[in-house]
Amino acid sequence: MSNPIEIANIRIEQDEGKNRRAYIANFEEPVQYGVHGGVKEFYKASPEVEQPSTLDHIVAAAGG
């Protein structure tokens, strides 16, 4: 088996409600995650600011 080409180094911090920030190694700015649309309705959340959900990022990555 070959050596891994990438090891993810990520730290996630929880904000209020469903919002959180992911700090990814070698990037200064965090990636913002939260809820909007159907996900917001599912969780019955009322965020002050709607953010992309983790599901949005997964779909975007798979489509890339």
PDB file of N, CA, C, O and CB in Angstrom:
ATOM      1  N   MET A   1       0.836  -1.166   0.000  1.00  0.00           N
ATOM      2  CA  MET A   1       0.000   0.000   0.000  1.00  0.00           C
ATOM      3  C   MET A   1       0.890   1.241   0.000  1.00  0.00           C
ATOM      4  O   MET A   1       1.907   1.277   0.692  1.00  0.00           O
ATOM      5  CB  MET A   1      -0.956  -0.009   1.209  1.00  0.00           C
ATOM      6  N   SER A   2       0.511   2.250  -0.769  1.00  0.00           N
ATOM      7  CA  SER A   2       1.303   3.476  -0.829  1.00  0.00           C
ATOM      8  C   SER A   2       1.015   4.377   0.374  1.00  0.00           C
ATOM      9  O   SER A   2       0.056   4.157   1.114  1.00  0.00           O
ATOM     10  CB  SER A   2       1.017   4.230  -2.135  1.00  0.00           C
ATOM     11  N   ASN A   3       1.845   5.374   0.550  1.00  0.00           N
ATOM     12  CA  ASN A   3       1.643   6.336   1.632  1.00  0.00           C
ATOM     13  C   ASN A   3       0.475   7.264   1.299  1.00  0.00           C
ATOM     14  O   ASN A   3       0.215   7.541   0.127  1.00  0.00           O
ATOM     15  CB  ASN A   3       2.933   7.156   1.880  1.00  0.00           C
ATOM     16  N   PRO A   4      -0.229   7.744   2.325  1.00  0.00           N
ATOM     17  CA  PRO A   4      -1.336   8.669   2.054  1.00  0.00           C
ATOM     18  C   PRO A   4      -0.820   9.955   1.410  1.00  0.00           C
ATOM     19  O   PRO A   4       0.281  10.410   1.719  1.00  0.00           O
ATOM     20  CB  PRO A   4      -2.100   8.997   3.357  1.00  0.00           C
ATOM     21  N   ILE A   5      -1.608  10.532   0.525  1.00  0.00           N
ATOM     22  CA  ILE A   5      -1.199  11.784  -0.125  1.00  0.00           C
ATOM     23  C   ILE A   5      -1.695  13.009   0.640  1.00  0.00           C
ATOM     24  O   ILE A   5      -1.220  14.120   0.408  1.00  0.00           O
ATOM     25  CB  ILE A   5      -1.720  11.827  -1.561  1.00  0.00           C
ATOM     26  N   GLU A   6      -2.644  12.809   1.546  1.00  0.00           N
ATOM     27  CA  GLU A   6      -3.169  13.933   2.315  1.00  0.00           C
ATOM     28  C   GLU A   6      -3.694  13.442   3.653  1.00  0.00           C
ATOM     29  O   GLU A   6      -4.348  12.403   3.730  1.00  0.00           O
ATOM     30  CB  GLU A   6      -4.278  14.663   1.535  1.00  0.00           C
ATOM     31  N   ILE A   7      -3.410  14.180   4.681  1.00  0.00           N
ATOM     32  CA  ILE A   7      -3.965  13.948   6.014  1.00  0.00           C
ATOM     33  C   ILE A   7      -4.734  15.220   6.368  1.00  0.00           C
ATOM     34  O   ILE A   7      -4.147  16.301   6.407  1.00  0.00           O
ATOM     35  CB  ILE A   7      -2.827  13.611   7.095  1.00  0.00           C
ATOM     36  N   ALA A   8      -6.022  15.108   6.623  1.00  0.00           N
ATOM     37  CA  ALA A   8      -6.829  16.276   6.963  1.00  0.00           C
ATOM     38  C   ALA A   8      -6.493  16.747   8.370  1.00  0.00           C
ATOM     39  O   ALA A   8      -6.473  15.954   9.312  1.00  0.00           O
ATOM     40  CB  ALA A   8      -8.333  15.957   6.845  1.00  0.00           C
ATOM     41  N   ASN A   9      -6.233  18.027   8.504  1.00  0.00           N
ATOM     42  CA  ASN A   9      -5.956  18.635   9.795  1.00  0.00           C
ATOM     43  C   ASN A   9      -6.966  19.765   9.968  1.00  0.00           C
ATOM     44  O   ASN A   9      -6.744  20.881   9.499  1.00  0.00           O
ATOM     45  CB  ASN A   9      -4.463  19.158   9.895  1.00  0.00           C
ATOM     46  N   ILE A  10      -8.080  19.470  10.643  1.00  0.00           N
ATOM     47  CA  ILE A  10      -9.204  20.401  10.743  1.00  0.00           C
ATOM     48  C   ILE A  10      -9.645  20.519  12.198  1.00  0.00           C
ATOM     49  O   ILE A  10      -9.735  19.529  12.924  1.00  0.00           O
ATOM     50  CB  ILE A  10     -10.385  19.938   9.852  1.00  0.00           C
ATOM     51  N   ARG A  11      -9.916  21.752  12.602  1.00  0.00           N
ATOM     52  CA  ARG A  11     -10.461  22.019  13.938  1.00  0.00           C
ATOM     53  C   ARG A  11     -11.819  22.703  13.743  1.00  0.00           C
ATOM     54  O   ARG A  11     -11.929  23.655  12.971  1.00  0.00           O
ATOM     55  CB  ARG A  11      -9.473  22.921  14.807  1.00  0.00           C
ATOM     56  N   ILE A  12     -12.842  22.223  14.435  1.00  0.00           N
ATOM     57  CA  ILE A  12     -14.182  22.798  14.304  1.00  0.00           C
ATOM     58  C   ILE A  12     -14.583  23.439  15.616  1.00  0.00           C
ATOM     59  O   ILE A  12     -14.436  22.847  16.685  1.00  0.00           O
ATOM     60  CB  ILE A  12     -15.216  21.723  13.888  1.00  0.00           C
ATOM     61  N   GLU A  13     -15.093  24.664  15.520  1.00  0.00           N
ATOM     62  CA  GLU A  13     -15.583  25.390  16.689  1.00  0.00           C
ATOM     63  C   GLU A  13     -17.069  25.646  16.519  1.00  0.00           C
ATOM     64  O   GLU A  13     -17.522  26.068  15.455  1.00  0.00           O
ATOM     65  CB  GLU A  13     -14.810  26.724  16.890  1.00  0.00           C
ATOM     66  N   GLN A  14     -17.817  25.388  17.569  1.00  0.00           N
ATOM     67  CA  GLN A  14     -19.273  25.572  17.576  1.00  0.00           C
ATOM     68  C   GLN A  14     -19.603  27.009  17.973  1.00  0.00           C
ATOM     69  O   GLN A  14     -19.092  27.514  18.973  1.00  0.00           O
ATOM     70  CB  GLN A  14     -19.959  24.565  18.550  1.00  0.00           C
ATOM     71  N   ASP A  15     -20.452  27.660  17.191  1.00  0.00           N
ATOM     72  CA  ASP A  15     -21.003  28.955  17.569  1.00  0.00           C
ATOM     73  C   ASP A  15     -22.370  28.705  18.179  1.00  0.00           C
ATOM     74  O   ASP A  15     -22.703  27.565  18.503  1.00  0.00           O
ATOM     75  CB  ASP A  15     -21.092  29.932  16.342  1.00  0.00           C
ATOM     76  N   GLU A  16     -23.153  29.734  18.337  1.00  0.00           N
ATOM     77  CA  GLU A  16     -24.504  29.548  18.851  1.00  0.00           C
ATOM     78  C   GLU A  16     -25.362  28.833  17.822  1.00  0.00           C
ATOM     79  O   GLU A  16     -25.174  29.009  16.618  1.00  0.00           O
ATOM     80  CB  GLU A  16     -25.133  30.897  19.230  1.00  0.00           C
ATOM     81  N   GLY A  17     -26.295  28.034  18.291  1.00  0.00           N
ATOM     82  CA  GLY A  17     -27.200  27.327  17.391  1.00  0.00           C
ATOM     83  C   GLY A  17     -26.476  26.299  16.546  1.00  0.00           C
ATOM     84  O   GLY A  17     -25.638  25.548  17.044  1.00  0.00           O
ATOM     85  N   LYS A  18     -26.805  26.271  15.266  1.00  0.00           N
ATOM     86  CA  LYS A  18     -26.237  25.279  14.350  1.00  0.00           C
ATOM     87  C   LYS A  18     -24.999  25.787  13.607  1.00  0.00           C
ATOM     88  O   LYS A  18     -24.426  25.051  12.804  1.00  0.00           O
ATOM     89  CB  LYS A  18     -27.284  24.854  13.348  1.00  0.00           C
ATOM     90  N   ASN A  19     -24.579  27.020  13.856  1.00  0.00           N
ATOM     91  CA  ASN A  19     -23.432  27.578  13.140  1.00  0.00           C
ATOM     92  C   ASN A  19     -22.123  27.099  13.739  1.00  0.00           C
ATOM     93  O   ASN A  19     -21.979  26.997  14.957  1.00  0.00           O
ATOM     94  CB  ASN A  19     -23.483  29.100  13.155  1.00  0.00           C
ATOM     95  N   ARG A  20     -21.161  26.805  12.855  1.00  0.00           N
ATOM     96  CA  ARG A  20     -19.833  26.397  13.301  1.00  0.00           C
ATOM     97  C   ARG A  20     -18.798  26.811  12.269  1.00  0.00           C
ATOM     98  O   ARG A  20     -19.118  27.108  11.118  1.00  0.00           O
ATOM     99  CB  ARG A  20     -19.775  24.873  13.546  1.00  0.00           C
ATOM    100  N   ARG A  21     -17.557  26.822  12.710  1.00  0.00           N
ATOM    101  CA  ARG A  21     -16.437  27.213  11.863  1.00  0.00           C
ATOM    102  C   ARG A  21     -15.442  26.072  11.790  1.00  0.00           C
ATOM    103  O   ARG A  21     -15.105  25.461  12.804  1.00  0.00           O
ATOM    104  CB  ARG A  21     -15.758  28.496  12.394  1.00  0.00           C
ATOM    105  N   ALA A  22     -14.979  25.793  10.593  1.00  0.00           N
ATOM    106  CA  ALA A  22     -13.959  24.760  10.401  1.00  0.00           C
ATOM    107  C   ALA A  22     -12.657  25.442   9.993  1.00  0.00           C
ATOM    108  O   ALA A  22     -12.580  26.122   8.970  1.00  0.00           O
ATOM    109  CB  ALA A  22     -14.406  23.708   9.323  1.00  0.00           C
ATOM    110  N   TYR A  23     -11.648  25.241  10.817  1.00  0.00           N
ATOM    111  CA  TYR A  23     -10.322  25.769  10.505  1.00  0.00           C
ATOM    112  C   TYR A  23      -9.533  24.646   9.856  1.00  0.00           C
ATOM    113  O   TYR A  23      -9.272  23.612  10.472  1.00  0.00           O
ATOM    114  CB  TYR A  23      -9.592  26.319  11.790  1.00  0.00           C
ATOM    115  N   ILE A  24      -9.161  24.865   8.612  1.00  0.00           N
ATOM    116  CA  ILE A  24      -8.451  23.853   7.832  1.00  0.00           C
ATOM    117  C   ILE A  24      -6.984  24.265   7.739  1.00  0.00           C
ATOM    118  O   ILE A  24      -6.674  25.421   7.452  1.00  0.00           O
ATOM    119  CB  ILE A  24      -9.083  23.685   6.403  1.00  0.00           C
ATOM    120  N   ALA A  25      -6.092  23.321   7.982  1.00  0.00           N
ATOM    121  CA  ALA A  25      -4.655  23.604   7.960  1.00  0.00           C
ATOM    122  C   ALA A  25      -4.269  24.327   6.677  1.00  0.00           C
ATOM    123  O   ALA A  25      -4.775  24.022   5.597  1.00  0.00           O
ATOM    124  CB  ALA A  25      -3.845  22.305   8.100  1.00  0.00           C
ATOM    125  N   ASN A  26      -3.368  25.284   6.815  1.00  0.00           N
ATOM    126  CA  ASN A  26      -2.809  26.066   5.708  1.00  0.00           C
ATOM    127  C   ASN A  26      -3.773  27.100   5.119  1.00  0.00           C
ATOM    128  O   ASN A  26      -3.457  27.713   4.100  1.00  0.00           O
ATOM    129  CB  ASN A  26      -2.369  25.138   4.622  1.00  0.00           C
ATOM    130  N   PHE A  27      -4.938  27.305   5.736  1.00  0.00           N
ATOM    131  CA  PHE A  27      -5.868  28.346   5.307  1.00  0.00           C
ATOM    132  C   PHE A  27      -6.138  29.250   6.502  1.00  0.00           C
ATOM    133  O   PHE A  27      -6.496  28.767   7.576  1.00  0.00           O
ATOM    134  CB  PHE A  27      -7.202  27.734   4.744  1.00  0.00           C
ATOM    135  N   GLU A  28      -5.971  30.550   6.326  1.00  0.00           N
ATOM    136  CA  GLU A  28      -6.146  31.478   7.442  1.00  0.00           C
ATOM    137  C   GLU A  28      -7.605  31.642   7.843  1.00  0.00           C
ATOM    138  O   GLU A  28      -7.918  31.659   9.034  1.00  0.00           O
ATOM    139  CB  GLU A  28      -5.567  32.825   7.087  1.00  0.00           C
ATOM    140  N   GLU A  29      -8.496  31.762   6.876  1.00  0.00           N
ATOM    141  CA  GLU A  29      -9.908  32.003   7.152  1.00  0.00           C
ATOM    142  C   GLU A  29     -10.661  30.690   7.348  1.00  0.00           C
ATOM    143  O   GLU A  29     -10.432  29.730   6.613  1.00  0.00           O
ATOM    144  CB  GLU A  29     -10.542  32.810   6.015  1.00  0.00           C
ATOM    145  N   PRO A  30     -11.551  30.641   8.330  1.00  0.00           N
ATOM    146  CA  PRO A  30     -12.330  29.409   8.529  1.00  0.00           C
ATOM    147  C   PRO A  30     -13.430  29.268   7.480  1.00  0.00           C
ATOM    148  O   PRO A  30     -13.839  30.245   6.852  1.00  0.00           O
ATOM    149  CB  PRO A  30     -12.948  29.389   9.936  1.00  0.00           C
ATOM    150  N   VAL A  31     -13.890  28.057   7.307  1.00  0.00           N
ATOM    151  CA  VAL A  31     -15.054  27.778   6.463  1.00  0.00           C
ATOM    152  C   VAL A  31     -16.268  27.830   7.386  1.00  0.00           C
ATOM    153  O   VAL A  31     -16.286  27.179   8.430  1.00  0.00           O
ATOM    154  CB  VAL A  31     -14.934  26.369   5.716  1.00  0.00           C
ATOM    155  N   GLN A  32     -17.272  28.597   7.005  1.00  0.00           N
ATOM    156  CA  GLN A  32     -18.471  28.758   7.821  1.00  0.00           C
ATOM    157  C   GLN A  32     -19.511  27.717   7.427  1.00  0.00           C
ATOM    158  O   GLN A  32     -19.762  27.495   6.243  1.00  0.00           O
ATOM    159  CB  GLN A  32     -19.048  30.184   7.672  1.00  0.00           C
ATOM    160  N   TYR A  33     -20.104  27.090   8.411  1.00  0.00           N
ATOM    161  CA  TYR A  33     -21.185  26.135   8.189  1.00  0.00           C
ATOM    162  C   TYR A  33     -22.374  26.546   9.034  1.00  0.00           C
ATOM    163  O   TYR A  33     -22.213  27.133  10.104  1.00  0.00           O
ATOM    164  CB  TYR A  33     -20.739  24.684   8.527  1.00  0.00           C
ATOM    165  N   GLY A  34     -23.544  26.242   8.561  1.00  0.00           N
ATOM    166  CA  GLY A  34     -24.754  26.543   9.315  1.00  0.00           C
ATOM    167  C   GLY A  34     -25.937  25.833   8.689  1.00  0.00           C
ATOM    168  O   GLY A  34     -25.827  24.694   8.236  1.00  0.00           O
ATOM    169  N   VAL A  35     -27.063  26.515   8.669  1.00  0.00           N
ATOM    170  CA  VAL A  35     -28.270  25.951   8.079  1.00  0.00           C
ATOM    171  C   VAL A  35     -28.992  27.011   7.258  1.00  0.00           C
ATOM    172  O   VAL A  35     -28.839  28.211   7.486  1.00  0.00           O
ATOM    173  CB  VAL A  35     -29.199  25.386   9.172  1.00  0.00           C
ATOM    174  N   HIS A  36     -29.787  26.536   6.294  1.00  0.00           N
ATOM    175  CA  HIS A  36     -30.644  27.397   5.488  1.00  0.00           C
ATOM    176  C   HIS A  36     -31.702  26.509   4.848  1.00  0.00           C
ATOM    177  O   HIS A  36     -31.584  25.284   4.879  1.00  0.00           O
ATOM    178  CB  HIS A  36     -29.821  28.188   4.402  1.00  0.00           C
ATOM    179  N   GLY A  37     -32.710  27.100   4.282  1.00  0.00           N
ATOM    180  CA  GLY A  37     -33.725  26.366   3.528  1.00  0.00           C
ATOM    181  C   GLY A  37     -34.321  25.193   4.271  1.00  0.00           C
ATOM    182  O   GLY A  37     -34.715  25.307   5.431  1.00  0.00           O
ATOM    183  N   GLY A  38     -34.384  24.051   3.581  1.00  0.00           N
ATOM    184  CA  GLY A  38     -34.999  22.856   4.135  1.00  0.00           C
ATOM    185  C   GLY A  38     -34.303  22.331   5.373  1.00  0.00           C
ATOM    186  O   GLY A  38     -34.953  21.786   6.266  1.00  0.00           O
ATOM    187  N   VAL A  39     -32.978  22.488   5.440  1.00  0.00           N
ATOM    188  CA  VAL A  39     -32.235  22.032   6.614  1.00  0.00           C
ATOM    189  C   VAL A  39     -32.645  22.868   7.825  1.00  0.00           C
ATOM    190  O   VAL A  39     -32.820  22.340   8.923  1.00  0.00           O
ATOM    191  CB  VAL A  39     -30.699  22.126   6.372  1.00  0.00           C
ATOM    192  N   LYS A  40     -32.796  24.173   7.616  1.00  0.00           N
ATOM    193  CA  LYS A  40     -33.231  25.073   8.692  1.00  0.00           C
ATOM    194  C   LYS A  40     -34.617  24.666   9.181  1.00  0.00           C
ATOM    195  O   LYS A  40     -34.873  24.629  10.385  1.00  0.00           O
ATOM    196  CB  LYS A  40     -33.240  26.550   8.210  1.00  0.00           C
ATOM    197  N   GLU A  41     -35.511  24.361   8.240  1.00  0.00           N
ATOM    198  CA  GLU A  41     -36.862  23.948   8.606  1.00  0.00           C
ATOM    199  C   GLU A  41     -36.852  22.611   9.343  1.00  0.00           C
ATOM    200  O   GLU A  41     -37.580  22.434  10.320  1.00  0.00           O
ATOM    201  CB  GLU A  41     -37.743  23.854   7.361  1.00  0.00           C
ATOM    202  N   PHE A  42     -36.027  21.665   8.876  1.00  0.00           N
ATOM    203  CA  PHE A  42     -35.939  20.349   9.511  1.00  0.00           C
ATOM    204  C   PHE A  42     -35.538  20.471  10.983  1.00  0.00           C
ATOM    205  O   PHE A  42     -36.125  19.828  11.854  1.00  0.00           O
ATOM    206  CB  PHE A  42     -34.933  19.463   8.762  1.00  0.00           C
ATOM    207  N   TYR A  43     -34.523  21.312  11.247  1.00  0.00           N
ATOM    208  CA  TYR A  43     -34.041  21.482  12.618  1.00  0.00           C
ATOM    209  C   TYR A  43     -34.839  22.515  13.411  1.00  0.00           C
ATOM    210  O   TYR A  43     -34.567  22.752  14.588  1.00  0.00           O
ATOM    211  CB  TYR A  43     -32.590  21.880  12.598  1.00  0.00           C
ATOM    212  N   LYS A  44     -35.828  23.127  12.753  1.00  0.00           N
ATOM    213  CA  LYS A  44     -36.624  24.182  13.394  1.00  0.00           C
ATOM    214  C   LYS A  44     -35.707  25.256  13.981  1.00  0.00           C
ATOM    215  O   LYS A  44     -35.903  25.726  15.102  1.00  0.00           O
ATOM    216  CB  LYS A  44     -37.532  23.586  14.503  1.00  0.00           C
ATOM    217  N   ALA A  45     -34.698  25.629  13.186  1.00  0.00           N
ATOM    218  CA  ALA A  45     -33.708  26.616  13.609  1.00  0.00           C
ATOM    219  C   ALA A  45     -34.069  27.992  13.052  1.00  0.00           C
ATOM    220  O   ALA A  45     -34.714  28.113  12.010  1.00  0.00           O
ATOM    221  CB  ALA A  45     -32.292  26.201  13.149  1.00  0.00           C
ATOM    222  N   SER A  46     -33.643  29.003  13.763  1.00  0.00           N
ATOM    223  CA  SER A  46     -33.841  30.390  13.330  1.00  0.00           C
ATOM    224  C   SER A  46     -32.512  31.136  13.432  1.00  0.00           C
ATOM    225  O   SER A  46     -32.341  31.983  14.309  1.00  0.00           O
ATOM    226  CB  SER A  46     -34.942  31.098  14.190  1.00  0.00           C
ATOM    227  N   PRO A  47     -31.574  30.827  12.541  1.00  0.00           N
ATOM    228  CA  PRO A  47     -30.268  31.471  12.634  1.00  0.00           C
ATOM    229  C   PRO A  47     -30.352  32.956  12.269  1.00  0.00           C
ATOM    230  O   PRO A  47     -31.158  33.358  11.431  1.00  0.00           O
ATOM    231  CB  PRO A  47     -29.265  30.762  11.723  1.00  0.00           C
ATOM    232  N   GLU A  48     -29.503  33.760  12.915  1.00  0.00           N
ATOM    233  CA  GLU A  48     -29.439  35.176  12.555  1.00  0.00           C
ATOM    234  C   GLU A  48     -28.929  35.333  11.134  1.00  0.00           C
ATOM    235  O   GLU A  48     -29.407  36.182  10.382  1.00  0.00           O
ATOM    236  CB  GLU A  48     -28.539  35.948  13.533  1.00  0.00           C
ATOM    237  N   VAL A  49     -27.953  34.507  10.770  1.00  0.00           N
ATOM    238  CA  VAL A  49     -27.381  34.520   9.425  1.00  0.00           C
ATOM    239  C   VAL A  49     -27.445  33.102   8.887  1.00  0.00           C
ATOM    240  O   VAL A  49     -26.973  32.164   9.529  1.00  0.00           O
ATOM    241  CB  VAL A  49     -25.906  35.064   9.425  1.00  0.00           C
ATOM    242  N   GLU A  50     -28.032  32.947   7.703  1.00  0.00           N
ATOM    243  CA  GLU A  50     -28.062  31.615   7.087  1.00  0.00           C
ATOM    244  C   GLU A  50     -26.715  31.338   6.441  1.00  0.00           C
ATOM    245  O   GLU A  50     -26.131  32.208   5.795  1.00  0.00           O
ATOM    246  CB  GLU A  50     -29.211  31.502   6.036  1.00  0.00           C
ATOM    247  N   GLN A  51     -26.229  30.115   6.623  1.00  0.00           N
ATOM    248  CA  GLN A  51     -24.941  29.686   6.083  1.00  0.00           C
ATOM    249  C   GLN A  51     -25.142  28.394   5.306  1.00  0.00           C
ATOM    250  O   GLN A  51     -26.116  27.681   5.547  1.00  0.00           O
ATOM    251  CB  GLN A  51     -23.887  29.494   7.215  1.00  0.00           C
ATOM    252  N   PRO A  52     -24.235  28.073   4.371  1.00  0.00           N
ATOM    253  CA  PRO A  52     -24.299  26.771   3.718  1.00  0.00           C
ATOM    254  C   PRO A  52     -24.170  25.659   4.757  1.00  0.00           C
ATOM    255  O   PRO A  52     -23.453  25.797   5.747  1.00  0.00           O
ATOM    256  CB  PRO A  52     -23.193  26.642   2.647  1.00  0.00           C
ATOM    257  N   SER A  53     -24.870  24.568   4.517  1.00  0.00           N
ATOM    258  CA  SER A  53     -24.774  23.424   5.427  1.00  0.00           C
ATOM    259  C   SER A  53     -23.625  22.525   4.987  1.00  0.00           C
ATOM    260  O   SER A  53     -23.088  22.677   3.890  1.00  0.00           O
ATOM    261  CB  SER A  53     -26.110  22.626   5.468  1.00  0.00           C
ATOM    262  N   THR A  54     -23.260  21.599   5.845  1.00  0.00           N
ATOM    263  CA  THR A  54     -22.220  20.644   5.464  1.00  0.00           C
ATOM    264  C   THR A  54     -22.666  19.838   4.247  1.00  0.00           C
ATOM    265  O   THR A  54     -21.840  19.457   3.418  1.00  0.00           O
ATOM    266  CB  THR A  54     -21.886  19.699   6.643  1.00  0.00           C
ATOM    267  N   LEU A  55     -23.956  19.580   4.137  1.00  0.00           N
ATOM    268  CA  LEU A  55     -24.473  18.861   2.975  1.00  0.00           C
ATOM    269  C   LEU A  55     -24.188  19.628   1.684  1.00  0.00           C
ATOM    270  O   LEU A  55     -23.851  19.017   0.669  1.00  0.00           O
ATOM    271  CB  LEU A  55     -25.982  18.621   3.125  1.00  0.00           C
ATOM    272  N   ASP A  56     -24.316  20.954   1.707  1.00  0.00           N
ATOM    273  CA  ASP A  56     -24.003  21.768   0.521  1.00  0.00           C
ATOM    274  C   ASP A  56     -22.555  21.575   0.091  1.00  0.00           C
ATOM    275  O   ASP A  56     -22.267  21.467  -1.101  1.00  0.00           O
ATOM    276  CB  ASP A  56     -24.270  23.257   0.803  1.00  0.00           C
ATOM    277  N   HIS A  57     -21.648  21.531   1.057  1.00  0.00           N
ATOM    278  CA  HIS A  57     -20.225  21.375   0.736  1.00  0.00           C
ATOM    279  C   HIS A  57     -19.929  19.975   0.204  1.00  0.00           C
ATOM    280  O   HIS A  57     -19.102  19.815  -0.693  1.00  0.00           O
ATOM    281  CB  HIS A  57     -19.364  21.657   1.976  1.00  0.00           C
ATOM    282  N   ILE A  58     -20.593  18.970   0.749  1.00  0.00           N
ATOM    283  CA  ILE A  58     -20.386  17.606   0.256  1.00  0.00           C
ATOM    284  C   ILE A  58     -20.847  17.476  -1.191  1.00  0.00           C
ATOM    285  O   ILE A  58     -20.150  16.894  -2.022  1.00  0.00           O
ATOM    286  CB  ILE A  58     -21.131  16.595   1.141  1.00  0.00           C
ATOM    287  N   VAL A  59     -22.024  18.022  -1.486  1.00  0.00           N
ATOM    288  CA  VAL A  59     -22.548  17.962  -2.856  1.00  0.00           C
ATOM    289  C   VAL A  59     -21.641  18.735  -3.808  1.00  0.00           C
ATOM    290  O   VAL A  59     -21.358  18.273  -4.913  1.00  0.00           O
ATOM    291  CB  VAL A  59     -23.987  18.524  -2.916  1.00  0.00           C
ATOM    292  N   ALA A  60     -21.189  19.904  -3.382  1.00  0.00           N
ATOM    293  CA  ALA A  60     -20.290  20.696  -4.236  1.00  0.00           C
ATOM    294  C   ALA A  60     -18.977  19.965  -4.508  1.00  0.00           C
ATOM    295  O   ALA A  60     -18.464  19.998  -5.626  1.00  0.00           O
ATOM    296  CB  ALA A  60     -20.001  22.052  -3.585  1.00  0.00           C
ATOM    297  N   ALA A  61     -18.437  19.306  -3.486  1.00  0.00           N
ATOM    298  CA  ALA A  61     -17.189  18.569  -3.655  1.00  0.00           C
ATOM    299  C   ALA A  61     -17.382  17.379  -4.587  1.00  0.00           C
ATOM    300  O   ALA A  61     -16.524  17.105  -5.426  1.00  0.00           O
ATOM    301  CB  ALA A  61     -16.659  18.095  -2.299  1.00  0.00           C
ATOM    302  N   ALA A  62     -18.490  16.677  -4.449  1.00  0.00           N
ATOM    303  CA  ALA A  62     -18.749  15.510  -5.300  1.00  0.00           C
ATOM    304  C   ALA A  62     -18.979  15.937  -6.753  1.00  0.00           C
ATOM    305  O   ALA A  62     -18.639  15.206  -7.684  1.00  0.00           O
ATOM    306  CB  ALA A  62     -19.972  14.721  -4.776  1.00  0.00           C
ATOM    307  N   GLY A  63     -19.550  17.110  -6.934  1.00  0.00           N
ATOM    308  CA  GLY A  63     -19.824  17.590  -8.284  1.00  0.00           C
ATOM    309  C   GLY A  63     -18.613  18.173  -8.975  1.00  0.00           C
ATOM    310  O   GLY A  63     -18.631  18.396 -10.185  1.00  0.00           O
ATOM    311  N   GLY A  64     -17.546  18.424  -8.206  1.00  0.00           N
ATOM    312  CA  GLY A  64     -16.355  19.076  -8.743  1.00  0.00           C
ATOM    313  C   GLY A  64     -15.528  18.125  -9.519  1.00  0.00           C
ATOM    314  O   GLY A  64     -14.482  18.504 -10.046  1.00  0.00           O
TER     315      GLY A  64
END
